[in-house]
Amino acid sequence: MNESASWSTVAAVWDQLFPLRQARVNMCAALVPPGGALLDAGCGTGSLVRALLPAGVDAFGFDLDPGFVEQAKLSLATDSDRVSHGDLAAIEAVFPGRVFDAIVCLGQTFPHLLTDSDIASFLQGASRRLKPGGALVLQVVADRDDRPDRTLPDLDASGVRLLRRRILTSSDRAELHLVAGTGSGTAAWKVEHRRWTPESLMSLAARFGFARDVVWADESEKPWTGAEPGWILVLSKD
């Protein structure tokens, strides 16, 4: 089974496997002025878009996986046009004509971009889609653990069990190996991630007109001390 089809096997239970945290909703709502527009880059099943709309945020999202996008459109019902299929590296092509007060790329989504050219396309495109002074928020999860091979906790939801194993393959690369077990069988696939530090990412983002605002440990907006397993880098467009 290919990677896209494998993600689709868990799309229907994704929100149960990875419940949306209220702290994430609050953080994102605070990034925009009242009635402001936010784009969720790598929106998965659209849970953040759904949660932000009642809070008065003009929220949109896109994702590369067709199964996630289908699930998001079903859950958004009459607001289904707020979610689209799209690639991070082609962010300029989604929702043409719209500009945003904030663009967020949360979870372990941004590290899916592996090549310098794709990363540059995303950062340049995000800069062009943001209003002056707008925020770009990038999250990297569990990238400071240097154990070469680590098994993550199993996850269960509605008859689906997701097994995860993270393997460091080089100083700047890691692989996430996944196995999803369902009543009809199993699907196994792997995803390669690029490893980052806030400093290395900030240095690159500065080339595309971004300035460092703050680094948080997580959605609770606690300052990052360097000891936490992940971080959120908040950038502002010059």
Short mmCIF file of C-alpha atoms in Angstrom, two decimals:
data_model
loop_
_atom_site.label_atom_id
_atom_site.label_comp_id
_atom_site.label_asym_id
_atom_site.label_seq_id
_atom_site.Cartn_x
_atom_site.Cartn_y
_atom_site.Cartn_z
CA MET A 1 0.00 0.00 0.00
CA ASN A 2 1.38 3.45 -0.90
CA GLU A 3 1.81 6.19 1.67
CA SER A 4 -1.25 8.20 0.61
CA ALA A 5 -3.53 5.16 0.74
CA SER A 6 -2.10 4.25 4.14
CA TRP A 7 -2.90 7.64 5.66
CA SER A 8 -6.40 7.27 4.27
CA THR A 9 -6.90 4.09 6.32
CA VAL A 10 -6.80 6.19 9.51
CA ALA A 11 -8.51 9.36 8.23
CA ALA A 12 -11.93 8.39 9.61
CA VAL A 13 -10.54 7.96 13.15
CA TRP A 14 -7.77 10.56 13.03
CA ASP A 15 -9.58 12.98 15.32
CA GLN A 16 -9.95 10.20 17.89
CA LEU A 17 -6.30 9.15 17.60
CA PHE A 18 -5.09 12.75 17.84
CA PRO A 19 -7.79 14.85 19.55
CA LEU A 20 -7.62 18.58 18.93
CA ARG A 21 -6.38 20.38 22.01
CA GLN A 22 -8.24 23.47 23.14
CA ALA A 23 -4.90 25.17 23.74
CA ARG A 24 -4.21 24.92 19.99
CA VAL A 25 -7.54 26.53 19.18
CA ASN A 26 -6.92 29.33 21.66
CA MET A 27 -3.39 29.95 20.36
CA CYS A 28 -4.55 30.16 16.75
CA ALA A 29 -7.53 32.39 17.53
CA ALA A 30 -5.22 34.82 19.31
CA LEU A 31 -2.98 35.10 16.24
CA VAL A 32 -5.54 37.02 14.20
CA PRO A 33 -7.63 40.16 14.82
CA PRO A 34 -11.42 39.78 15.24
CA GLY A 35 -12.78 38.33 12.03
CA GLY A 36 -9.26 37.82 10.72
CA ALA A 37 -8.27 35.11 8.25
CA LEU A 38 -6.14 32.06 9.05
CA LEU A 39 -4.81 29.31 6.81
CA ASP A 40 -4.04 25.86 8.26
CA ALA A 41 -1.29 24.38 6.07
CA GLY A 42 -1.54 20.61 6.44
CA CYS A 43 -4.99 20.70 8.01
CA GLY A 44 -5.55 16.94 8.17
CA THR A 45 -9.23 16.27 8.76
CA GLY A 46 -10.01 19.96 9.24
CA SER A 47 -10.57 19.84 13.00
CA LEU A 48 -8.82 23.16 13.60
CA VAL A 49 -10.80 24.88 10.83
CA ARG A 50 -14.05 23.54 12.32
CA ALA A 51 -13.13 24.76 15.79
CA LEU A 52 -12.04 28.24 14.69
CA LEU A 53 -15.12 29.12 12.66
CA PRO A 54 -17.46 29.42 15.69
CA ALA A 55 -14.78 31.57 17.35
CA GLY A 56 -15.18 34.13 14.57
CA VAL A 57 -11.99 33.26 12.66
CA ASP A 58 -12.23 33.21 8.86
CA ALA A 59 -10.45 29.84 8.72
CA PHE A 60 -9.31 27.78 5.73
CA GLY A 61 -7.13 24.72 5.35
CA PHE A 62 -5.47 22.44 2.85
CA ASP A 63 -3.82 19.04 2.93
CA LEU A 64 -1.91 16.80 0.53
CA ASP A 65 -3.67 13.57 1.47
CA PRO A 66 -6.94 12.97 -0.43
CA GLY A 67 -8.39 10.85 2.38
CA PHE A 68 -7.91 13.60 4.92
CA VAL A 69 -9.38 16.22 2.58
CA GLU A 70 -12.42 14.04 1.90
CA GLN A 71 -12.96 13.53 5.63
CA ALA A 72 -12.54 17.26 6.27
CA LYS A 73 -15.07 18.21 3.61
CA LEU A 74 -17.60 15.72 5.02
CA SER A 75 -17.19 17.07 8.55
CA LEU A 76 -17.42 20.72 7.43
CA ALA A 77 -20.64 20.08 5.47
CA THR A 78 -21.86 23.44 4.11
CA ASP A 79 -18.41 24.93 4.79
CA SER A 80 -16.64 22.22 2.78
CA ASP A 81 -15.21 24.78 0.35
CA ARG A 82 -13.00 26.03 3.19
CA VAL A 83 -10.78 22.95 2.78
CA SER A 84 -8.82 22.12 -0.34
CA HIS A 85 -6.32 19.60 -1.66
CA GLY A 86 -2.85 21.13 -1.88
CA ASP A 87 0.87 20.75 -1.35
CA LEU A 88 2.90 22.79 1.14
CA ALA A 89 5.43 23.54 -1.59
CA ALA A 90 2.61 24.91 -3.77
CA ILE A 91 0.95 27.07 -1.10
CA GLU A 92 0.61 29.94 -3.56
CA ALA A 93 -1.89 27.89 -5.57
CA VAL A 94 -4.47 27.24 -2.83
CA PHE A 95 -7.42 29.60 -2.35
CA PRO A 96 -6.17 32.00 -5.04
CA GLY A 97 -6.74 35.67 -4.38
CA ARG A 98 -6.96 35.31 -0.61
CA VAL A 99 -4.47 36.75 1.85
CA PHE A 100 -4.24 35.80 5.51
CA ASP A 101 -3.44 37.31 8.87
CA ALA A 102 -1.80 34.06 9.95
CA ILE A 103 -0.62 30.80 8.41
CA VAL A 104 -0.05 27.87 10.74
CA CYS A 105 1.71 24.58 9.99
CA LEU A 106 1.38 22.52 13.15
CA GLY A 107 2.14 19.04 14.45
CA GLN A 108 4.93 17.34 12.54
CA THR A 109 3.81 18.70 9.17
CA PHE A 110 6.50 21.18 8.18
CA PRO A 111 9.33 18.61 8.60
CA HIS A 112 7.72 16.57 5.79
CA LEU A 113 9.37 19.06 3.44
CA LEU A 114 12.77 17.53 2.71
CA THR A 115 14.43 19.42 -0.12
CA ASP A 116 15.79 22.95 -0.01
CA SER A 117 13.73 23.86 -3.08
CA ASP A 118 10.43 22.69 -1.55
CA ILE A 119 11.17 24.48 1.72
CA ALA A 120 12.04 27.67 -0.15
CA SER A 121 8.83 27.39 -2.19
CA PHE A 122 6.78 27.06 0.98
CA LEU A 123 8.43 29.95 2.82
CA GLN A 124 8.33 32.24 -0.19
CA GLY A 125 4.73 31.31 -0.94
CA ALA A 126 3.68 31.79 2.69
CA SER A 127 5.25 35.24 2.69
CA ARG A 128 3.27 36.21 -0.40
CA ARG A 129 0.00 34.92 1.07
CA LEU A 130 0.37 36.84 4.34
CA LYS A 131 -0.69 40.39 5.01
CA PRO A 132 2.07 42.78 6.15
CA GLY A 133 2.85 41.97 9.75
CA GLY A 134 1.13 38.59 9.46
CA ALA A 135 2.29 35.55 11.43
CA LEU A 136 3.76 32.27 10.17
CA VAL A 137 3.69 29.60 12.89
CA LEU A 138 5.74 26.42 12.46
CA GLN A 139 5.80 23.49 14.87
CA VAL A 140 8.39 20.73 15.18
CA VAL A 141 7.60 17.80 17.49
CA ALA A 142 9.90 15.30 19.22
CA ASP A 143 13.03 16.20 17.26
CA ARG A 144 15.43 16.77 20.15
CA ASP A 145 15.50 13.15 21.30
CA ASP A 146 18.75 11.69 19.98
CA ARG A 147 18.02 8.05 20.77
CA PRO A 148 18.59 6.30 17.41
CA ASP A 149 15.51 4.07 17.65
CA ARG A 150 12.46 4.90 19.72
CA THR A 151 9.04 3.26 19.96
CA LEU A 152 6.19 5.71 20.52
CA PRO A 153 3.04 4.80 22.48
CA ASP A 154 0.44 2.79 20.54
CA LEU A 155 -2.82 4.57 19.77
CA ASP A 156 -6.29 2.97 19.59
CA ALA A 157 -9.60 4.29 18.28
CA SER A 158 -12.76 2.58 17.01
CA GLY A 159 -11.09 -0.70 16.13
CA VAL A 160 -7.95 0.86 14.65
CA ARG A 161 -4.56 0.49 16.33
CA LEU A 162 -1.69 2.69 15.20
CA LEU A 163 1.87 1.59 16.01
CA ARG A 164 4.69 4.10 15.62
CA ARG A 165 8.46 3.85 15.65
CA ARG A 166 10.92 6.71 15.09
CA ILE A 167 14.40 6.00 13.71
CA LEU A 168 17.15 8.57 13.27
CA THR A 169 18.83 7.98 9.90
CA SER A 170 21.27 10.92 9.85
CA SER A 171 22.05 14.16 11.65
CA ASP A 172 19.20 15.94 9.85
CA ARG A 173 16.81 13.12 8.95
CA ALA A 174 14.45 10.78 10.79
CA GLU A 175 11.97 8.14 9.66
CA LEU A 176 8.59 7.52 11.25
CA HIS A 177 7.49 3.91 10.67
CA LEU A 178 3.75 3.29 11.05
CA VAL A 179 1.53 0.23 11.11
CA ALA A 180 -2.26 0.62 11.20
CA GLY A 181 -4.22 -2.48 12.17
CA THR A 182 -7.92 -2.68 11.33
CA GLY A 183 -10.50 -5.44 11.22
CA SER A 184 -9.71 -5.97 7.54
CA GLY A 185 -5.93 -6.21 7.88
CA THR A 186 -2.89 -4.01 8.34
CA ALA A 187 -1.19 -1.22 6.41
CA ALA A 188 2.47 -0.33 6.93
CA TRP A 189 4.30 2.74 5.65
CA LYS A 190 7.03 5.18 6.59
CA VAL A 191 7.49 8.94 6.43
CA GLU A 192 10.82 10.77 6.28
CA HIS A 193 11.23 13.96 8.30
CA ARG A 194 13.85 16.68 8.19
CA ARG A 195 15.22 17.64 11.59
CA TRP A 196 15.39 21.28 12.65
CA THR A 197 16.39 23.59 15.47
CA PRO A 198 14.64 26.94 15.93
CA GLU A 199 17.90 28.69 15.04
CA SER A 200 18.44 26.83 11.77
CA LEU A 201 14.85 27.38 10.70
CA MET A 202 14.89 31.05 11.67
CA SER A 203 18.08 31.60 9.68
CA LEU A 204 16.43 30.17 6.58
CA ALA A 205 13.12 31.98 7.07
CA ALA A 206 14.90 35.33 7.34
CA ARG A 207 15.84 35.03 3.66
CA PHE A 208 12.15 35.24 2.79
CA GLY A 209 11.28 38.33 4.79
CA PHE A 210 10.44 36.79 8.17
CA ALA A 211 11.59 37.95 11.58
CA ARG A 212 11.60 35.88 14.73
CA ASP A 213 8.84 36.78 17.13
CA VAL A 214 8.92 34.10 19.83
CA VAL A 215 9.61 30.39 20.42
CA TRP A 216 7.07 28.50 22.52
CA ALA A 217 7.40 25.03 23.99
CA ASP A 218 3.87 24.12 22.89
CA GLU A 219 0.38 25.52 22.28
CA SER A 220 0.13 26.67 25.89
CA GLU A 221 2.56 29.44 24.86
CA LYS A 222 5.08 28.59 27.55
CA PRO A 223 8.55 29.84 26.61
CA TRP A 224 10.80 27.19 25.03
CA THR A 225 13.77 26.42 27.29
CA GLY A 226 15.53 23.94 25.03
CA ALA A 227 14.64 21.00 27.25
CA GLU A 228 11.20 20.30 25.76
CA PRO A 229 10.77 17.63 23.05
CA GLY A 230 9.34 20.09 20.55
CA TRP A 231 8.79 23.77 19.87
CA ILE A 232 6.66 26.31 18.02
CA LEU A 233 8.41 29.09 16.13
CA VAL A 234 6.31 32.21 15.59
CA LEU A 235 7.57 34.38 12.72
CA SER A 236 6.34 37.77 11.61
CA LYS A 237 6.35 38.99 8.04
CA ASP A 238 8.39 42.16 7.63
#
